[in-house]
Amino acid sequence: GLVIDSNTRTVADNSVLALEVINRAGGNTLSATVAGNVGIGDTTPDALLDLDSAATTTNVSGISATAITTGNLFDISNTSTVATSSDLIQGDHTATYTTAQTVSGNLLDLSRALTINAAATTLTVSGALASLTDNCTVTAGTCTSSADVLAITQSYASNSGAALNVTTAGTGLALRVNDDGTLTDTTP
């Protein structure tokens, strides 16, 4: 069941939540501030959508689309001309361990696992699993760019793993470097 408890106020009070949804056990499940911030599992949301969870073995959030054909499942866009030092997507795993642990999860995990199971049918996969593109279009003025498209840094001096590990089970090249500004250079 769901109980929504609201107090009538005659004076605006920014220190009190505009909406708070409390479950039967008395725990806060959803909060909305007067400023419009929404918190799920958070009574003091400091962003438009703030998700806090103490979950240890389940997903904190999930987005699923079972019938999408040409749209994007998740689309992030920033058209701000004053976002000069912000990150569009920022992921961070910062933890201090006080006991022996094994950290085996990936900070970013992209996977495509397709199956074709129909005789005399062809599944054609031609899109890259990930595409990183950097561009500066100059219609007037000057664009000075010294940014790398991809930087890989392994900062732990005793690491025994590779900074970049490339393997292929296919018949194509494991690594191709093109020097003509295209992805189709035939003379690398």
PDB file of C-alpha atoms in Angstrom:
ATOM      1  CA  GLY A   1       0.000   0.000   0.000  1.00  0.00           C
ATOM      2  CA  LEU A   2       0.878   3.617  -0.396  1.00  0.00           C
ATOM      3  CA  VAL A   3       0.214   6.485   2.004  1.00  0.00           C
ATOM      4  CA  ILE A   4       0.743  10.080   0.919  1.00  0.00           C
ATOM      5  CA  ASP A   5       0.856  12.438   3.866  1.00  0.00           C
ATOM      6  CA  SER A   6       0.576  16.161   3.207  1.00  0.00           C
ATOM      7  CA  ASN A   7       0.462  19.024   5.692  1.00  0.00           C
ATOM      8  CA  THR A   8      -1.393  22.199   4.763  1.00  0.00           C
ATOM      9  CA  ARG A   9       0.814  25.255   5.016  1.00  0.00           C
ATOM     10  CA  THR A  10      -0.184  28.888   4.577  1.00  0.00           C
ATOM     11  CA  VAL A  11       3.414  30.152   4.351  1.00  0.00           C
ATOM     12  CA  ALA A  12       5.997  28.849   1.874  1.00  0.00           C
ATOM     13  CA  ASP A  13       8.708  26.960   3.707  1.00  0.00           C
ATOM     14  CA  ASN A  14      11.638  25.922   1.533  1.00  0.00           C
ATOM     15  CA  SER A  15      13.068  23.805   4.354  1.00  0.00           C
ATOM     16  CA  VAL A  16      10.092  21.415   4.204  1.00  0.00           C
ATOM     17  CA  LEU A  17       9.534  18.948   1.351  1.00  0.00           C
ATOM     18  CA  ALA A  18       6.771  19.869  -1.078  1.00  0.00           C
ATOM     19  CA  LEU A  19       5.858  16.160  -1.385  1.00  0.00           C
ATOM     20  CA  GLU A  20       6.968  13.095   0.508  1.00  0.00           C
ATOM     21  CA  VAL A  21       5.800   9.554  -0.171  1.00  0.00           C
ATOM     22  CA  ILE A  22       6.267   7.194   2.771  1.00  0.00           C
ATOM     23  CA  ASN A  23       5.852   3.416   2.623  1.00  0.00           C
ATOM     24  CA  ARG A  24       3.891   1.411   5.209  1.00  0.00           C
ATOM     25  CA  ALA A  25       7.088   0.669   7.137  1.00  0.00           C
ATOM     26  CA  GLY A  26       7.584   4.418   7.611  1.00  0.00           C
ATOM     27  CA  GLY A  27      10.477   4.760   5.180  1.00  0.00           C
ATOM     28  CA  ASN A  28      10.721   7.586   2.686  1.00  0.00           C
ATOM     29  CA  THR A  29      10.481   6.319  -0.893  1.00  0.00           C
ATOM     30  CA  LEU A  30      10.047   9.556  -2.855  1.00  0.00           C
ATOM     31  CA  SER A  31      10.612  13.218  -2.031  1.00  0.00           C
ATOM     32  CA  ALA A  32      10.081  16.412  -3.985  1.00  0.00           C
ATOM     33  CA  THR A  33      11.487  19.749  -2.893  1.00  0.00           C
ATOM     34  CA  VAL A  34       9.905  23.157  -3.369  1.00  0.00           C
ATOM     35  CA  ALA A  35      12.686  23.840  -5.933  1.00  0.00           C
ATOM     36  CA  GLY A  36      11.486  20.863  -8.026  1.00  0.00           C
ATOM     37  CA  ASN A  37      14.205  18.337  -7.172  1.00  0.00           C
ATOM     38  CA  VAL A  38      12.937  14.758  -6.896  1.00  0.00           C
ATOM     39  CA  GLY A  39      14.604  12.188  -4.690  1.00  0.00           C
ATOM     40  CA  ILE A  40      13.991   8.464  -4.768  1.00  0.00           C
ATOM     41  CA  GLY A  41      15.355   7.002  -1.556  1.00  0.00           C
ATOM     42  CA  ASP A  42      16.654  10.475  -0.707  1.00  0.00           C
ATOM     43  CA  THR A  43      14.937  13.017   1.559  1.00  0.00           C
ATOM     44  CA  THR A  44      17.297  15.839   0.526  1.00  0.00           C
ATOM     45  CA  PRO A  45      17.643  15.583  -3.274  1.00  0.00           C
ATOM     46  CA  ASP A  46      20.334  17.925  -4.587  1.00  0.00           C
ATOM     47  CA  ALA A  47      19.653  17.340  -8.299  1.00  0.00           C
ATOM     48  CA  LEU A  48      16.595  17.322 -10.534  1.00  0.00           C
ATOM     49  CA  LEU A  49      16.542  13.527 -10.125  1.00  0.00           C
ATOM     50  CA  ASP A  50      18.519  12.061  -7.240  1.00  0.00           C
ATOM     51  CA  LEU A  51      18.552   8.282  -6.714  1.00  0.00           C
ATOM     52  CA  ASP A  52      20.018   6.920  -3.485  1.00  0.00           C
ATOM     53  CA  SER A  53      20.051   3.229  -2.670  1.00  0.00           C
ATOM     54  CA  ALA A  54      21.600   0.925  -0.114  1.00  0.00           C
ATOM     55  CA  ALA A  55      21.037  -2.055  -2.413  1.00  0.00           C
ATOM     56  CA  THR A  56      23.903  -4.553  -2.401  1.00  0.00           C
ATOM     57  CA  THR A  57      22.893  -7.201  -4.940  1.00  0.00           C
ATOM     58  CA  THR A  58      20.199  -5.596  -7.103  1.00  0.00           C
ATOM     59  CA  ASN A  59      20.185  -2.819  -9.705  1.00  0.00           C
ATOM     60  CA  VAL A  60      19.684   0.716  -8.421  1.00  0.00           C
ATOM     61  CA  SER A  61      17.866   1.700 -11.599  1.00  0.00           C
ATOM     62  CA  GLY A  62      16.796  -0.003 -14.776  1.00  0.00           C
ATOM     63  CA  ILE A  63      15.645   1.116 -18.186  1.00  0.00           C
ATOM     64  CA  SER A  64      14.243  -1.460 -20.572  1.00  0.00           C
ATOM     65  CA  ALA A  65      12.777  -1.159 -24.048  1.00  0.00           C
ATOM     66  CA  THR A  66      11.382  -4.325 -25.563  1.00  0.00           C
ATOM     67  CA  ALA A  67      10.138  -2.955 -28.895  1.00  0.00           C
ATOM     68  CA  ILE A  68      12.442  -0.060 -29.875  1.00  0.00           C
ATOM     69  CA  THR A  69      13.425  -0.075 -33.546  1.00  0.00           C
ATOM     70  CA  THR A  70      15.077   3.203 -34.553  1.00  0.00           C
ATOM     71  CA  GLY A  71      15.002   5.462 -31.509  1.00  0.00           C
ATOM     72  CA  ASN A  72      17.474   5.741 -28.654  1.00  0.00           C
ATOM     73  CA  LEU A  73      16.898   3.881 -25.403  1.00  0.00           C
ATOM     74  CA  PHE A  74      18.783   6.569 -23.505  1.00  0.00           C
ATOM     75  CA  ASP A  75      19.552   9.958 -25.042  1.00  0.00           C
ATOM     76  CA  ILE A  76      21.685  12.583 -23.302  1.00  0.00           C
ATOM     77  CA  SER A  77      22.167  15.973 -24.895  1.00  0.00           C
ATOM     78  CA  ASN A  78      23.764  19.220 -23.777  1.00  0.00           C
ATOM     79  CA  THR A  79      23.376  22.328 -25.930  1.00  0.00           C
ATOM     80  CA  SER A  80      24.634  24.785 -23.315  1.00  0.00           C
ATOM     81  CA  THR A  81      27.196  27.262 -24.617  1.00  0.00           C
ATOM     82  CA  VAL A  82      28.433  27.927 -21.060  1.00  0.00           C
ATOM     83  CA  ALA A  83      29.237  24.281 -20.210  1.00  0.00           C
ATOM     84  CA  THR A  84      32.950  24.836 -20.687  1.00  0.00           C
ATOM     85  CA  SER A  85      34.346  22.415 -18.125  1.00  0.00           C
ATOM     86  CA  SER A  86      31.467  20.069 -17.302  1.00  0.00           C
ATOM     87  CA  ASP A  87      31.283  16.364 -18.161  1.00  0.00           C
ATOM     88  CA  LEU A  88      28.283  15.066 -20.087  1.00  0.00           C
ATOM     89  CA  ILE A  89      28.643  11.665 -18.442  1.00  0.00           C
ATOM     90  CA  GLN A  90      30.770  11.126 -15.352  1.00  0.00           C
ATOM     91  CA  GLY A  91      31.344   7.789 -13.700  1.00  0.00           C
ATOM     92  CA  ASP A  92      33.328   7.369 -10.541  1.00  0.00           C
ATOM     93  CA  HIS A  93      34.052   4.466  -8.221  1.00  0.00           C
ATOM     94  CA  THR A  94      35.828   5.818  -5.165  1.00  0.00           C
ATOM     95  CA  ALA A  95      36.109   3.574  -2.138  1.00  0.00           C
ATOM     96  CA  THR A  96      38.441   3.049   0.809  1.00  0.00           C
ATOM     97  CA  TYR A  97      38.765  -0.602   1.803  1.00  0.00           C
ATOM     98  CA  THR A  98      39.755  -1.663   5.290  1.00  0.00           C
ATOM     99  CA  THR A  99      39.621  -5.416   4.655  1.00  0.00           C
ATOM    100  CA  ALA A 100      40.834  -7.665   1.848  1.00  0.00           C
ATOM    101  CA  GLN A 101      38.512  -7.412  -1.166  1.00  0.00           C
ATOM    102  CA  THR A 102      38.477  -8.357  -4.839  1.00  0.00           C
ATOM    103  CA  VAL A 103      37.095  -5.688  -7.156  1.00  0.00           C
ATOM    104  CA  SER A 104      36.126  -7.385 -10.406  1.00  0.00           C
ATOM    105  CA  GLY A 105      33.310  -5.193 -11.733  1.00  0.00           C
ATOM    106  CA  ASN A 106      33.773  -2.799 -14.648  1.00  0.00           C
ATOM    107  CA  LEU A 107      33.150   0.924 -14.306  1.00  0.00           C
ATOM    108  CA  LEU A 108      31.824   0.846 -17.875  1.00  0.00           C
ATOM    109  CA  ASP A 109      30.578  -2.334 -19.488  1.00  0.00           C
ATOM    110  CA  LEU A 110      29.292  -2.253 -23.056  1.00  0.00           C
ATOM    111  CA  SER A 111      28.158  -5.552 -24.463  1.00  0.00           C
ATOM    112  CA  ARG A 112      26.374  -6.701 -27.613  1.00  0.00           C
ATOM    113  CA  ALA A 113      25.313 -10.356 -27.650  1.00  0.00           C
ATOM    114  CA  LEU A 114      23.104 -11.132 -30.639  1.00  0.00           C
ATOM    115  CA  THR A 115      21.720 -14.520 -31.631  1.00  0.00           C
ATOM    116  CA  ILE A 116      20.348 -15.611 -34.998  1.00  0.00           C
ATOM    117  CA  ASN A 117      18.217 -18.711 -34.755  1.00  0.00           C
ATOM    118  CA  ALA A 118      16.384 -19.062 -38.059  1.00  0.00           C
ATOM    119  CA  ALA A 119      17.488 -21.244 -40.947  1.00  0.00           C
ATOM    120  CA  ALA A 120      18.238 -19.459 -44.235  1.00  0.00           C
ATOM    121  CA  THR A 121      18.199 -16.090 -42.451  1.00  0.00           C
ATOM    122  CA  THR A 122      21.092 -13.639 -42.249  1.00  0.00           C
ATOM    123  CA  LEU A 123      21.767 -11.292 -39.376  1.00  0.00           C
ATOM    124  CA  THR A 124      23.973  -8.417 -40.559  1.00  0.00           C
ATOM    125  CA  VAL A 125      25.796  -6.450 -37.865  1.00  0.00           C
ATOM    126  CA  SER A 126      27.571  -3.404 -39.254  1.00  0.00           C
ATOM    127  CA  GLY A 127      27.451  -0.750 -36.539  1.00  0.00           C
ATOM    128  CA  ALA A 128      30.355  -0.344 -34.138  1.00  0.00           C
ATOM    129  CA  LEU A 129      29.805  -1.358 -30.520  1.00  0.00           C
ATOM    130  CA  ALA A 130      31.104   2.064 -29.515  1.00  0.00           C
ATOM    131  CA  SER A 131      31.903   5.128 -31.563  1.00  0.00           C
ATOM    132  CA  LEU A 132      33.906   8.049 -30.196  1.00  0.00           C
ATOM    133  CA  THR A 133      33.790  11.160 -32.356  1.00  0.00           C
ATOM    134  CA  ASP A 134      35.293  14.577 -31.711  1.00  0.00           C
ATOM    135  CA  ASN A 135      34.741  17.555 -34.003  1.00  0.00           C
ATOM    136  CA  CYS A 136      34.953  21.319 -34.002  1.00  0.00           C
ATOM    137  CA  THR A 137      33.007  23.041 -36.795  1.00  0.00           C
ATOM    138  CA  VAL A 138      34.259  26.525 -37.664  1.00  0.00           C
ATOM    139  CA  THR A 139      31.730  28.818 -39.333  1.00  0.00           C
ATOM    140  CA  ALA A 140      33.568  31.952 -38.197  1.00  0.00           C
ATOM    141  CA  GLY A 141      36.545  32.463 -35.913  1.00  0.00           C
ATOM    142  CA  THR A 142      39.159  29.905 -34.941  1.00  0.00           C
ATOM    143  CA  CYS A 143      39.001  26.534 -33.266  1.00  0.00           C
ATOM    144  CA  THR A 144      42.215  25.438 -31.592  1.00  0.00           C
ATOM    145  CA  SER A 145      42.039  21.810 -30.499  1.00  0.00           C
ATOM    146  CA  SER A 146      44.761  19.742 -28.890  1.00  0.00           C
ATOM    147  CA  ALA A 147      42.358  17.271 -27.239  1.00  0.00           C
ATOM    148  CA  ASP A 148      42.900  13.536 -27.558  1.00  0.00           C
ATOM    149  CA  VAL A 149      39.855  11.566 -28.677  1.00  0.00           C
ATOM    150  CA  LEU A 150      40.753   8.758 -26.294  1.00  0.00           C
ATOM    151  CA  ALA A 151      43.278   8.746 -23.478  1.00  0.00           C
ATOM    152  CA  ILE A 152      44.127   5.547 -21.652  1.00  0.00           C
ATOM    153  CA  THR A 153      46.124   5.817 -18.451  1.00  0.00           C
ATOM    154  CA  GLN A 154      47.084   3.019 -16.070  1.00  0.00           C
ATOM    155  CA  SER A 155      48.450   4.883 -13.064  1.00  0.00           C
ATOM    156  CA  TYR A 156      49.269   1.952 -10.791  1.00  0.00           C
ATOM    157  CA  ALA A 157      52.981   1.230 -11.261  1.00  0.00           C
ATOM    158  CA  SER A 158      52.688  -2.400 -10.134  1.00  0.00           C
ATOM    159  CA  ASN A 159      49.781  -3.265 -12.441  1.00  0.00           C
ATOM    160  CA  SER A 160      50.481  -6.426 -14.427  1.00  0.00           C
ATOM    161  CA  GLY A 161      47.570  -6.031 -16.872  1.00  0.00           C
ATOM    162  CA  ALA A 162      47.751  -4.280 -20.238  1.00  0.00           C
ATOM    163  CA  ALA A 163      46.691  -0.650 -20.578  1.00  0.00           C
ATOM    164  CA  LEU A 164      45.035  -1.670 -23.855  1.00  0.00           C
ATOM    165  CA  ASN A 165      44.191  -5.261 -24.708  1.00  0.00           C
ATOM    166  CA  VAL A 166      42.879  -5.864 -28.237  1.00  0.00           C
ATOM    167  CA  THR A 167      41.832  -9.302 -29.434  1.00  0.00           C
ATOM    168  CA  THR A 168      39.690 -10.648 -32.226  1.00  0.00           C
ATOM    169  CA  ALA A 169      38.265 -14.034 -33.101  1.00  0.00           C
ATOM    170  CA  GLY A 170      37.219 -12.773 -36.529  1.00  0.00           C
ATOM    171  CA  THR A 171      38.993 -12.705 -39.879  1.00  0.00           C
ATOM    172  CA  GLY A 172      39.535  -8.919 -39.811  1.00  0.00           C
ATOM    173  CA  LEU A 173      42.484  -7.054 -38.343  1.00  0.00           C
ATOM    174  CA  ALA A 174      42.789  -6.830 -34.555  1.00  0.00           C
ATOM    175  CA  LEU A 175      43.969  -3.223 -34.874  1.00  0.00           C
ATOM    176  CA  ARG A 176      43.856  -0.855 -37.800  1.00  0.00           C
ATOM    177  CA  VAL A 177      45.275   2.655 -37.817  1.00  0.00           C
ATOM    178  CA  ASN A 178      44.176   4.867 -40.713  1.00  0.00           C
ATOM    179  CA  ASP A 179      46.097   8.008 -41.566  1.00  0.00           C
ATOM    180  CA  ASP A 180      43.791   9.661 -44.112  1.00  0.00           C
ATOM    181  CA  GLY A 181      41.095  10.942 -41.741  1.00  0.00           C
ATOM    182  CA  THR A 182      38.553   8.260 -42.677  1.00  0.00           C
ATOM    183  CA  LEU A 183      37.564   4.847 -41.407  1.00  0.00           C
ATOM    184  CA  THR A 184      38.008   3.318 -44.862  1.00  0.00           C
ATOM    185  CA  ASP A 185      41.693   3.923 -45.635  1.00  0.00           C
ATOM    186  CA  THR A 186      42.790   0.956 -47.780  1.00  0.00           C
ATOM    187  CA  THR A 187      46.513   1.598 -47.363  1.00  0.00           C
ATOM    188  CA  PRO A 188      47.208   1.797 -43.640  1.00  0.00           C
TER     189      PRO A 188
END
